[in-house]
Amino acid sequence: MNDQSRPKRNRPPSMYDVARLAGVSQTTVSFVVNNVTSAAISQETRDRVWAAIHALGWRPNAVARSLRTRHSQTLGLISDEVVTSPYAVRMILGAQEAAWNNRQMLLVVNTSGQQDIEQTALQFMLERQVEGLIYATMYHHEVTPPTGITTVPTILVNCFVADRSLPAIIPDEVQGGYTATETLILRGHRRIAFINEIIPMPALFGRLEGYRRALTDYGLPFDQSLVRSCHSNAQDAFSAARDLLERPDRPTAIFCFNDKMAMGVYDAIKRLGLRIPQDVAVIGFDNLELIAAQLYPPLTTIELPHYEMGKRAVELLQSLPAGESLPPTQHYIPCPLIERASV
Amino acid sequence: MNDQSRPKRNRPPSMYDVARLAGVSQTTVSFVVNNVTSAAISQETRDRVWAAIHALGWRPNAVARSLRTRHSQTLGLISDEVVTSPYAVRMILGAQEAAWNNRQMLLVVNTSGQQDIEQTALQFMLERQVEGLIYATMYHHEVTPPTGITTVPTILVNCFVADRSLPAIIPDEVQGGYTATETLILRGHRRIAFINEIIPMPALFGRLEGYRRALTDYGLPFDQSLVRSCHSNAQDAFSAARDLLERPDRPTAIFCFNDKMAMGVYDAIKRLGLRIPQDVAVIGFDNLELIAAQLYPPLTTIELPHYEMGKRAVELLQSLPAGESLPPTQHYIPCPLIERASV
DNA sequence: CTGAAAGCGCTAACAT
DNA sequence: ATGTTAGCGCTTTCAG
């Protein structure tokens, strides 16, 4: 039971233990570990220190360092349902990878949309001294974040506040709708239907706006009867598509509000014995791999740039000089076309 | 420019500032904040302290507390691709909610399967004094986690080490395969096909085993020609199903290795003018909402218990007395039947 | 009922 | 080229 040269108590070795073993001061250890250039430590000393570190299996204690430096190297991510939704997990990935590149880590909490959890989560994160906060939502909509969120640099992702007083990163729905429609037009389609979402939300208005603008730009008439609204699920889209396709002057292309709807549209087209894309072309929105790549033929669609949004959010936070906060810019991220085989 | 009773420097107020304002010692503030029962503080003092706290807008500094108490209240989650995959995001949710219930937070990093990132991530997490570690994978398979992972209580989720020397939480594939098959049998089916995955992995063997056991238990013969293997995508499953259904003695039910494959199987059945489930019943695996609920008719399937696995992992970690580590038990989590309309 | 004092493990002036 | 020293903000004996 002798404790010869063992670290004190039962704790993991501290820098002090390393210093003792190496026969130097704790300061010196800190200098060599952190490669402090202002203090030129002799190579011989460095070697002794590293040897002691390895002998002891010492590992820096980031908590102690954070306390001292007042830098937690941590970013907080509060989301409503993002984590439960395949739509947007890539947002977390983008944020996490960007954080990683800066030696930061991500503290995540999912609030399931509950206000009280949201408020508590914010408190917990602030207590943990996060250096920046991302407030993200599953689908693009207006929000009122918990009070006190601006205590630390914050950025909204996939959402915005009514008065646009907080910086936000949101998908460019208009461009997305435009690109989808334009893609169809450039393939020669003239009668392009649009099966839109029915519940009012930015995506609905933005994509419709893009659809109209593209028609206008290419000199095509806007035909109200070609635009249908329904809930964004395969079932309802199936009915909408069937109605559209049973008309004598049926559209030759259908732009779907999202990939789930495209699934129903595929069913309707096949049921009528028509072929995709020869008889009717289909373009979706979201780029849900799971659906888009599995459908036959694989679905051409517009991607919601989740990864990019997460990445940009973190990069913006990192670009900030200490103590400042981000200007309330609304960053619109383009929604790229993902070509597969349905157009 | 007078600084009367303002917190020192430019920092957020500390407990010391609160104490001064309330006219008590820092100790007293700590006692009232933490509701320390061993020290009975008078109600009047408590009120003064709380008043000061609110006046100053003081918030505890969790980093300082962690340093002092040696408890970070943090769990680490290292995953390969889990975060990118809709399959398993619910695992993170389960883990996060369980952590939350214990006032812990989750530090997550996705390694994209890269060994070096994995190793670094582990180091970072240990430096941050995580009190437990979850090592999770996207799909159920064998792994060799980074060295040093057992420095802190660790549990594997959806994976295991060859010698089973680390505790693991894994889906009960055999039971899942059994349940799927039994469900079909109980609906009166006698010729049940199984379109299995072709790449060797625990899920393939487990589900097949369950399929065979169910047949045996119900006195049905195992017919090798009814079992097909292909890559788990809709396309290949489409072909496999067509082959199966074009036989004169076609099966009346098809058990699909996963929901993606079920998508292709649906297409094949419909293409042949058959109805689901009247002419042929279909059961999937995974319970990918996105597919299962959108398919027509909605797909009956077996759920991969991701949420439950994440939750259990954290709860096991939390149940651990300080300083101990989990016994290397392999916890099999049941895969429940999710009834929709395809059987 | 309350306070003094000693750290937790580390960084960073400032000395030497 | 390296050591002394003073904290970072908090918890927790131990005294009174």
XYZ file of C-alpha atoms (C1' of nucleotides) in Angstrom:
718
model
C 0.000 0.000 0.000
C 2.874 2.402 -0.532
C 2.076 5.379 -2.645
C 5.496 6.194 -3.973
C 5.273 8.936 -6.566
C 1.641 8.209 -7.264
C -0.619 11.137 -8.005
C -2.134 12.579 -4.864
C -5.363 11.013 -3.642
C -7.239 9.057 -6.154
C -7.566 11.703 -8.760
C -6.234 11.759 -12.247
C -2.803 13.381 -12.380
C -2.744 17.165 -12.570
C -0.282 19.458 -14.183
C 1.299 19.846 -10.806
C 2.041 16.138 -10.654
C 3.668 16.324 -14.050
C 5.779 19.261 -12.931
C 6.985 17.443 -9.875
C 7.919 14.361 -11.808
C 9.724 16.369 -14.450
C 11.442 18.446 -11.826
C 10.144 21.751 -13.180
C 7.476 24.223 -12.181
C 3.875 23.907 -13.130
C 4.276 26.997 -15.260
C 6.876 25.321 -17.358
C 4.589 22.400 -17.960
C 1.851 24.763 -19.026
C 4.260 26.500 -21.375
C 5.398 23.360 -23.077
C 1.925 21.904 -23.323
C 0.551 25.053 -24.861
C 3.615 25.710 -26.947
C 3.880 29.204 -25.605
C 6.349 30.983 -27.831
C 6.998 33.942 -25.586
C 8.787 31.602 -23.210
C 11.528 29.679 -24.915
C 11.820 26.407 -23.067
C 14.922 24.374 -23.819
C 14.446 21.271 -25.844
C 15.848 19.208 -23.046
C 13.236 20.483 -20.606
C 10.469 19.950 -23.096
C 11.498 16.362 -23.470
C 11.512 15.820 -19.726
C 8.070 17.349 -19.463
C 6.597 15.247 -22.223
C 8.189 12.181 -20.762
C 6.533 12.909 -17.437
C 3.220 13.537 -19.144
C 3.325 10.195 -20.854
C 4.553 8.419 -17.774
C 1.642 9.767 -15.795
C -0.896 9.572 -18.580
C -1.764 13.156 -17.890
C -4.519 14.816 -19.872
C -5.438 18.504 -19.677
C -8.556 19.379 -17.756
C -10.615 21.490 -20.077
C -12.946 22.564 -17.310
C -10.134 24.168 -15.367
C -8.797 25.775 -18.457
C -12.199 27.151 -19.371
C -12.605 28.650 -15.958
C -9.263 30.349 -16.167
C -9.403 31.505 -19.775
C -13.098 32.280 -19.756
C -13.458 30.346 -22.969
C -15.583 27.254 -22.958
C -14.910 26.275 -26.557
C -18.509 25.240 -26.640
C -21.455 26.194 -28.788
C -25.065 25.496 -27.883
C -27.664 24.192 -30.272
C -31.285 24.430 -29.260
C -33.744 22.908 -31.663
C -37.412 22.170 -31.659
C -37.657 18.904 -33.517
C -34.759 19.080 -35.811
C -33.129 16.099 -34.290
C -36.160 13.912 -34.760
C -36.571 14.811 -38.338
C -34.644 13.341 -41.181
C -35.304 16.602 -42.954
C -32.829 18.471 -40.989
C -30.330 16.311 -39.227
C -27.776 17.385 -41.720
C -28.026 20.818 -40.193
C -26.604 19.499 -36.964
C -23.912 17.736 -38.888
C -22.932 20.929 -40.656
C -22.827 22.804 -37.392
C -20.899 20.095 -35.640
C -18.282 19.790 -38.336
C -17.739 23.521 -38.503
C -17.411 23.645 -34.733
C -14.963 20.776 -34.831
C -12.756 22.595 -37.291
C -12.385 25.267 -34.671
C -11.818 22.875 -31.786
C -15.242 23.628 -30.416
C -17.880 21.177 -29.379
C -21.615 21.257 -29.601
C -24.003 20.969 -26.698
C -27.365 19.968 -28.093
C -30.827 19.946 -26.677
C -34.070 19.204 -28.350
C -37.027 20.955 -26.822
C -39.846 19.152 -28.594
C -41.264 22.604 -29.021
C -41.973 23.073 -25.314
C -41.471 26.610 -24.118
C -40.422 25.707 -20.601
C -37.788 23.264 -21.768
C -36.573 25.847 -24.194
C -36.170 28.415 -21.467
C -34.410 25.996 -19.152
C -32.177 24.753 -21.914
C -31.105 28.306 -22.598
C -30.306 28.826 -18.925
C -28.291 25.642 -18.722
C -26.329 26.563 -21.775
C -25.591 30.036 -20.537
C -24.476 28.612 -17.208
C -22.112 26.398 -19.100
C -20.683 29.477 -20.704
C -21.439 28.593 -24.296
C -19.734 31.034 -26.596
C -22.513 31.120 -29.112
C -26.000 29.812 -29.614
C -27.857 28.358 -32.526
C -31.606 28.273 -32.383
C -32.935 25.982 -35.051
C -36.296 24.739 -36.152
C -37.470 21.780 -38.138
C -39.277 23.732 -40.760
C -38.860 27.259 -41.970
C -41.152 29.494 -39.923
C -41.428 32.487 -37.644
C -40.428 32.042 -34.006
C -40.170 33.877 -30.728
C -37.056 32.517 -29.037
C -36.763 32.356 -25.246
C -35.984 35.602 -23.479
C -32.367 36.220 -22.764
C -31.186 34.415 -25.824
C -29.137 37.387 -26.911
C -27.006 37.245 -23.786
C -24.534 35.489 -26.000
C -24.027 35.709 -29.787
C -26.976 33.983 -31.351
C -28.115 32.997 -34.760
C -31.384 31.536 -35.920
C -31.400 28.708 -38.399
C -34.365 27.859 -40.584
C -36.456 30.417 -38.732
C -36.708 34.136 -38.102
C -38.280 36.639 -35.750
C -41.136 38.846 -36.886
C -39.183 42.087 -36.845
C -36.042 40.485 -38.277
C -34.049 41.848 -35.389
C -32.035 38.656 -35.003
C -29.608 37.272 -37.563
C -31.045 34.285 -39.369
C -30.030 31.711 -41.886
C -32.891 30.577 -44.032
C -33.387 28.723 -47.260
C -34.047 30.783 -50.355
C -37.486 29.392 -51.070
C -38.150 31.755 -53.953
C -35.002 30.748 -55.765
C -35.819 27.101 -55.058
C -39.258 27.409 -56.601
C -37.763 29.325 -59.480
C -35.082 26.758 -60.149
C -37.557 23.892 -60.069
C -39.865 25.586 -62.527
C -37.086 26.796 -64.751
C -35.647 23.290 -64.930
C -38.954 22.047 -66.222
C -39.330 24.916 -68.676
C -35.882 24.343 -70.084
C -36.872 20.757 -70.771
C -39.585 22.113 -72.989
C -42.569 21.898 -70.687
C -45.268 24.488 -71.110
C -48.076 23.196 -68.950
C -46.465 22.889 -65.533
C -48.610 22.088 -62.552
C -47.643 22.957 -58.999
C -48.998 20.961 -56.084
C -48.383 23.235 -53.155
C -48.675 22.899 -49.394
C -51.950 24.199 -47.966
C -50.914 25.321 -44.490
C -49.606 28.879 -44.691
C -45.849 28.991 -44.210
C -42.921 30.776 -45.814
C -42.089 27.791 -47.965
C -45.542 27.810 -49.515
C -45.416 31.480 -50.428
C -41.788 31.519 -51.425
C -41.938 28.548 -53.751
C -45.130 29.791 -55.346
C -43.505 33.143 -55.902
C -40.534 31.436 -57.534
C -42.850 29.383 -59.718
C -44.654 32.480 -60.920
C -41.523 34.435 -61.560
C -40.038 31.661 -63.643
C -43.193 31.437 -65.746
C -43.148 35.162 -66.254
C -39.468 35.278 -67.119
C -39.984 32.674 -69.787
C -43.139 34.225 -71.147
C -45.508 31.510 -69.983
C -48.980 32.314 -68.651
C -49.800 31.671 -65.013
C -52.755 29.301 -64.981
C -54.447 29.204 -61.583
C -56.103 25.886 -62.378
C -52.682 24.280 -62.580
C -51.906 25.142 -58.970
C -53.336 22.851 -56.331
C -52.995 22.984 -52.570
C -53.187 20.092 -50.187
C -51.546 18.761 -47.069
C -48.049 17.662 -47.775
C -48.397 13.916 -47.652
C -48.371 11.257 -50.319
C -52.068 10.457 -49.992
C -53.401 13.929 -50.603
C -50.874 14.586 -53.321
C -52.024 11.398 -55.009
C -55.562 12.752 -55.291
C -54.413 16.162 -56.408
C -52.245 14.622 -59.098
C -55.003 12.334 -60.293
C -57.350 15.289 -60.719
C -54.716 17.159 -62.626
C -53.874 14.226 -64.865
C -57.431 13.298 -65.717
C -58.028 16.642 -67.352
C -58.090 16.528 -71.129
C -55.334 19.128 -71.260
C -53.253 17.482 -68.614
C -50.003 19.068 -67.508
C -46.798 17.538 -68.830
C -44.886 18.260 -65.665
C -45.637 18.502 -61.977
C -43.664 20.490 -59.450
C -44.309 19.088 -55.988
C -43.996 21.091 -52.806
C -41.940 18.275 -51.348
C -40.634 14.776 -51.915
C -43.283 13.120 -49.793
C -45.900 14.532 -52.101
C -43.877 13.399 -55.089
C -44.248 9.886 -53.778
C -48.025 10.128 -54.091
C -47.718 11.813 -57.449
C -45.620 8.915 -58.720
C -48.336 6.531 -57.667
C -50.991 8.523 -59.471
C -48.956 8.712 -62.659
C -48.217 4.995 -62.651
C -51.787 4.123 -61.842
C -52.898 5.978 -64.954
C -50.427 3.994 -66.997
C -48.274 7.002 -67.740
C -44.514 7.042 -67.696
C -42.091 9.268 -65.811
C -40.592 11.387 -67.251
C -41.685 10.604 -70.830
C -45.369 11.334 -70.270
C -45.109 13.514 -67.243
C -42.060 14.903 -65.542
C -41.913 15.306 -61.784
C -39.730 17.493 -59.622
C -39.744 17.493 -55.844
C -38.350 19.582 -53.006
C -36.313 18.676 -49.904
C -34.039 16.026 -51.347
C -34.900 13.413 -48.802
C -32.440 10.751 -49.881
C -34.619 8.093 -48.450
C -37.456 8.912 -50.787
C -35.824 10.636 -53.710
C -33.194 7.999 -54.323
C -35.502 5.045 -53.726
C -38.318 6.154 -55.959
C -38.402 4.738 -59.453
C -37.277 6.526 -61.486
C -35.100 8.377 -58.966
C -36.553 11.774 -58.231
C -35.061 15.017 -59.448
C -35.553 17.510 -56.682
C -34.458 20.731 -55.012
C -32.348 20.415 -51.925
C -33.096 22.211 -48.721
C -29.548 23.258 -47.777
C -29.550 22.055 -44.202
C -25.921 21.098 -43.987
C -24.887 24.400 -45.449
C -27.137 26.329 -43.079
C -25.692 24.625 -40.021
C -22.191 25.175 -41.247
C -22.754 28.822 -42.055
C -24.357 29.432 -38.689
C -21.325 28.190 -36.830
C -18.904 29.971 -39.105
C -20.700 33.236 -38.589
C -20.556 32.752 -34.859
C -16.858 31.985 -35.056
C -16.110 34.985 -37.215
C -17.243 37.267 -34.453
C -14.726 39.379 -32.513
C -15.031 38.716 -28.784
C -17.793 40.626 -27.096
C -19.616 41.589 -30.239
C -22.846 40.197 -31.568
C -23.931 39.468 -35.094
C -25.755 42.090 -37.126
C -29.359 41.073 -37.822
C -28.702 40.037 -41.371
C -31.054 37.488 -42.926
C -28.875 35.097 -44.862
C -30.644 33.368 -47.709
C -29.005 30.109 -48.644
C -29.623 28.834 -52.156
C -31.465 25.574 -52.694
C -29.560 23.613 -55.329
C -31.057 21.385 -57.989
C -30.380 17.687 -57.513
C -30.726 15.950 -60.820
C -31.859 12.375 -60.924
C -34.175 10.909 -63.511
C -37.689 12.209 -63.190
C -37.393 15.257 -65.427
C -18.032 56.912 -15.317
C -18.602 56.041 -11.696
C -18.680 52.378 -10.958
C -20.741 52.383 -7.794
C -21.705 48.834 -6.884
C -21.226 47.596 -10.416
C -19.750 44.157 -10.846
C -15.994 44.310 -10.999
C -14.431 44.785 -14.426
C -16.609 43.939 -17.295
C -17.470 40.429 -16.320
C -20.800 38.981 -15.502
C -21.545 39.223 -11.791
C -20.094 36.503 -9.608
C -21.388 35.016 -6.430
C -19.055 37.348 -4.620
C -20.808 40.358 -6.118
C -24.123 39.008 -4.965
C -22.764 38.491 -1.469
C -21.503 42.023 -1.243
C -24.774 43.486 -2.424
C -26.774 41.349 -0.007
C -24.372 42.112 2.807
C -23.569 38.479 3.500
C -20.667 36.178 2.814
C -20.187 34.284 -0.400
C -20.700 31.113 1.560
C -24.161 32.191 2.538
C -25.049 32.911 -1.065
C -23.871 29.476 -2.046
C -25.946 27.959 0.726
C -29.144 29.664 -0.282
C -28.650 29.074 -3.969
C -28.024 25.397 -3.435
C -30.607 25.047 -0.730
C -28.093 23.472 1.590
C -30.091 21.984 4.438
C -27.219 21.491 6.826
C -27.047 25.245 7.180
C -30.343 26.783 8.171
C -30.338 30.270 6.720
C -32.999 32.627 8.018
C -35.798 33.440 5.673
C -34.928 37.080 5.864
C -31.376 36.445 4.693
C -32.573 34.219 1.914
C -34.822 36.955 0.663
C -32.009 39.458 0.703
C -29.810 37.095 -1.228
C -32.411 36.362 -3.849
C -33.153 40.022 -4.199
C -29.478 40.680 -4.850
C -29.333 37.853 -7.343
C -32.197 39.271 -9.309
C -30.921 42.788 -9.062
C -27.604 41.739 -10.501
C -28.986 39.207 -12.926
C -26.545 36.690 -11.557
C -26.383 33.234 -13.048
C -24.299 30.353 -11.691
C -21.151 29.518 -13.574
C -21.348 25.831 -14.273
C -17.735 25.647 -15.331
C -16.530 26.849 -11.938
C -18.895 24.505 -10.198
C -17.731 21.582 -12.272
C -14.147 22.300 -11.437
C -14.891 22.402 -7.765
C -17.282 19.472 -7.539
C -15.521 17.382 -10.128
C -18.820 16.753 -11.798
C -19.306 18.021 -15.297
C -22.934 16.943 -15.626
C -22.054 16.092 -19.168
C -22.255 12.939 -21.223
C -20.451 12.402 -24.483
C -21.956 10.845 -27.567
C -19.639 9.704 -30.319
C -21.311 8.349 -33.397
C -20.220 7.308 -36.818
C -23.044 8.431 -39.034
C -25.978 8.253 -36.767
C -26.622 11.912 -36.977
C -26.826 11.898 -40.735
C -29.187 9.044 -40.869
C -32.897 9.265 -40.406
C -32.680 5.696 -39.226
C -31.254 6.565 -35.941
C -31.682 10.162 -35.003
C -34.224 9.075 -32.497
C -31.387 7.432 -30.628
C -29.860 10.797 -29.959
C -33.222 12.094 -28.901
C -33.669 9.257 -26.426
C -30.229 9.844 -25.015
C -30.695 13.569 -24.819
C -34.053 13.372 -23.071
C -32.784 10.874 -20.530
C -29.772 13.078 -19.885
C -32.013 16.089 -19.519
C -34.098 14.357 -16.887
C -30.949 14.128 -14.836
C -29.852 17.691 -15.512
C -27.087 16.475 -17.740
C -26.274 17.652 -21.199
C -24.986 15.873 -24.233
C -21.829 16.706 -26.095
C -22.106 15.170 -29.537
C -19.645 14.515 -32.257
C -20.083 12.699 -35.474
C -16.943 11.082 -36.770
C -18.087 10.124 -40.248
C -16.388 6.863 -39.461
C -12.889 8.343 -39.487
C -10.578 6.750 -36.952
C -8.487 9.825 -36.315
C -11.501 12.004 -35.645
C -12.852 9.335 -33.390
C -9.679 9.256 -31.367
C -9.490 13.023 -31.094
C -13.138 13.266 -30.206
C -12.592 10.844 -27.384
C -9.673 12.912 -26.104
C -11.651 16.127 -26.250
C -14.513 14.578 -24.385
C -12.301 13.161 -21.693
C -10.621 16.536 -21.311
C -14.028 18.011 -20.805
C -14.571 15.551 -18.016
C -17.589 13.802 -19.456
C -19.079 11.512 -16.874
C -20.016 8.829 -19.318
C -19.641 7.977 -22.944
C -21.917 6.543 -25.561
C -20.409 5.097 -28.663
C -23.070 4.622 -31.275
C -23.210 3.425 -34.844
C -25.668 3.875 -37.635
C -26.289 0.243 -38.227
C -25.917 -2.752 -35.986
C -22.412 -4.133 -36.405
C -19.151 -5.056 -34.745
C -16.746 -2.247 -33.872
C -13.372 -1.559 -32.340
C -13.757 1.681 -30.424
C -10.844 4.083 -29.941
C -8.309 3.137 -27.325
C -8.836 4.644 -23.945
C -12.570 4.681 -24.256
C -12.965 2.871 -20.985
C -11.289 5.652 -19.055
C -14.801 6.676 -18.212
C -17.997 4.580 -18.003
C -18.884 3.643 -21.531
C -21.662 1.905 -23.315
C -21.981 0.879 -26.927
C -25.220 1.456 -28.753
C -26.231 -0.444 -31.852
C -22.827 -2.085 -31.965
C -20.612 -4.439 -29.991
C -17.002 -5.542 -29.668
C -15.925 -8.970 -30.841
C -15.235 -10.380 -27.402
C -18.288 -8.739 -25.852
C -16.095 -7.196 -23.209
C -17.907 -3.870 -23.338
C -21.530 -3.319 -22.350
C -23.753 -2.864 -25.369
C -27.307 -2.041 -26.220
C -28.446 -3.698 -29.379
C -31.709 -4.446 -31.108
C -33.095 -7.934 -30.730
C -32.967 -8.851 -34.396
C -34.045 -12.420 -33.837
C -37.158 -11.402 -31.981
C -37.850 -8.789 -34.663
C -37.671 -11.368 -37.419
C -39.768 -13.703 -35.345
C -42.444 -11.120 -34.656
C -42.681 -10.135 -38.297
C -43.081 -13.717 -39.430
C -45.449 -14.624 -36.636
C -47.642 -11.654 -37.467
C -47.986 -12.924 -40.989
C -48.616 -16.501 -39.864
C -51.320 -15.427 -37.466
C -53.062 -13.707 -40.356
C -53.276 -17.091 -42.004
C -50.352 -16.900 -44.379
C -48.553 -20.125 -45.163
C -46.285 -19.195 -48.025
C -44.226 -16.368 -46.606
C -41.312 -15.022 -48.588
C -38.400 -13.205 -47.013
C -36.359 -10.717 -49.026
C -33.215 -10.391 -46.993
C -30.170 -8.151 -47.133
C -27.204 -9.643 -48.946
C -24.249 -8.015 -47.185
C -23.378 -10.046 -44.106
C -24.345 -8.246 -40.925
C -25.996 -9.144 -37.634
C -29.381 -7.930 -38.824
C -29.309 -10.309 -41.781
C -28.532 -13.357 -39.667
C -30.721 -12.385 -36.749
C -33.828 -11.695 -38.753
C -33.405 -14.829 -40.790
C -33.011 -16.803 -37.592
C -36.216 -15.268 -36.262
C -38.005 -16.058 -39.503
C -36.961 -19.707 -39.328
C -37.842 -20.076 -35.696
C -41.307 -18.695 -36.216
C -41.937 -21.072 -39.111
C -40.755 -23.961 -36.995
C -42.790 -22.946 -33.979
C -45.922 -22.850 -36.098
C -45.168 -26.058 -37.901
C -44.491 -24.519 -41.294
C -41.757 -25.809 -43.566
C -38.733 -23.655 -44.326
C -38.620 -23.246 -48.088
C -35.257 -21.976 -49.257
C -36.706 -20.792 -52.555
C -38.860 -18.332 -50.680
C -35.826 -16.562 -49.267
C -34.095 -14.062 -51.522
C -31.103 -11.876 -50.879
C -30.312 -8.559 -52.472
C -28.961 -5.167 -51.637
C -31.341 -3.277 -49.446
C -32.721 -0.748 -51.849
C -36.046 -0.367 -53.566
C -34.732 -1.207 -57.010
C -33.243 -4.575 -56.181
C -36.136 -5.498 -53.958
C -38.459 -4.704 -56.856
C -36.758 -7.338 -58.992
C -36.656 -9.871 -56.226
C -40.337 -9.395 -55.517
C -41.256 -9.670 -59.172
C -39.441 -12.963 -59.455
C -41.192 -14.219 -56.395
C -44.625 -13.083 -57.541
C -44.380 -14.429 -61.044
C -44.051 -17.959 -59.782
C -47.189 -20.040 -60.188
C -47.209 -20.778 -56.457
C -46.529 -17.225 -55.509
C -46.168 -16.302 -51.829
C -49.116 -14.602 -50.177
C -46.919 -12.510 -47.942
C -43.517 -10.896 -48.129
C -41.326 -10.015 -45.191
C -38.853 -7.341 -46.243
C -35.513 -6.804 -44.587
C -36.314 -3.117 -44.383
C -38.765 -0.417 -45.344
C -36.746 0.816 -48.272
C -37.033 -2.605 -49.796
C -40.732 -2.656 -49.016
C -41.034 0.414 -51.229
C -39.753 -1.569 -54.193
C -41.903 -4.526 -53.269
C -44.982 -2.305 -53.287
C -44.121 -1.204 -56.797
C -43.744 -4.781 -57.974
C -47.046 -5.851 -56.477
C -48.906 -2.914 -57.968
C -47.264 -3.371 -61.342
C -48.613 -6.917 -61.442
C -52.066 -5.623 -60.695
C -52.198 -7.217 -57.297
C -53.563 -5.621 -54.183
C -51.968 -5.050 -50.767
C -52.817 -6.718 -48.459
C -55.670 -8.687 -50.078
C -53.512 -10.447 -52.635
C -50.185 -10.166 -50.938
C -49.344 -8.856 -47.516
C -46.151 -6.944 -46.869
C -44.262 -6.311 -43.675
C -41.152 -4.181 -43.374
C -38.463 -3.430 -40.824
C -37.086 -0.152 -39.416
C -40.268 1.856 -39.183
C -38.986 4.773 -41.163
C -41.951 7.089 -40.737
C -41.099 8.827 -43.922
C -41.581 5.710 -45.962
C -43.860 3.530 -43.890
C -46.492 6.171 -43.282
C -46.391 7.585 -46.798
C -46.675 4.342 -48.653
C -50.122 3.301 -49.814
C -51.437 1.386 -48.023
C -49.410 2.453 -44.997
C -46.781 -0.143 -44.201
C -46.955 -2.474 -41.232
C -43.433 -2.862 -39.997
C -41.087 -3.709 -37.156
C -39.515 -0.824 -35.343
C -35.815 -0.575 -34.692
C -35.957 0.740 -31.117
C -33.545 3.620 -31.507
C -35.169 5.970 -29.068
C -35.328 3.262 -26.464
C -31.712 2.301 -27.016
C -30.493 5.855 -26.550
C -32.601 6.263 -23.465
C -31.473 3.006 -21.912
C -27.843 3.806 -22.606
C -28.020 7.021 -20.668
C -30.046 5.520 -17.869
C -27.525 2.741 -17.430
C -24.737 5.269 -17.288
C -26.660 7.269 -14.710
C -27.410 4.258 -12.572
C -23.747 3.728 -11.983
C -22.221 4.427 -8.554
C -19.345 6.895 -8.844
C -16.085 5.339 -9.860
C -17.514 2.074 -11.084
C -17.979 0.934 -14.627
C -20.753 -1.033 -16.243
C -20.577 -4.801 -16.426
C -20.199 -6.027 -20.011
C -23.813 -7.031 -20.367
C -25.263 -7.131 -23.863
C -28.705 -5.630 -23.596
C -31.106 -6.786 -26.271
C -33.895 -4.328 -26.841
C -37.096 -5.696 -28.354
C -38.229 -4.517 -31.761
C -41.949 -3.797 -31.527
C -44.520 -4.397 -34.224
C -45.987 -1.244 -35.735
C -49.316 -2.053 -37.270
C -50.490 -0.079 -40.227
C -52.382 -1.502 -43.161
C -50.234 -3.756 -45.276
C -50.879 -7.035 -43.483
C -27.375 30.994 11.870
C -23.256 32.636 9.285
C -18.351 33.325 7.816
C -13.220 32.291 6.957
C -10.430 29.747 4.418
C -8.776 26.248 1.543
C -8.740 24.547 -2.609
C -10.578 22.375 -7.736
C -6.562 22.457 -12.173
C -5.110 25.661 -14.882
C -3.121 30.316 -17.213
C -0.472 34.349 -17.453
C 1.588 38.467 -15.732
C 5.658 39.505 -13.638
C 9.986 38.253 -11.649
C 14.442 36.475 -11.694
C 15.242 29.915 -19.594
C 12.196 29.065 -15.774
C 9.759 30.038 -11.359
C 6.416 32.879 -8.142
C 2.193 34.280 -7.578
C -2.366 35.531 -8.088
C -6.460 34.420 -9.401
C -10.888 32.176 -12.629
C -16.030 31.330 -9.622
C -17.474 28.144 -6.921
C -18.206 24.368 -2.852
C -17.420 22.778 1.560
C -15.284 21.714 5.804
C -14.646 23.811 10.133
C -15.275 27.570 13.433
C -17.742 30.509 15.896
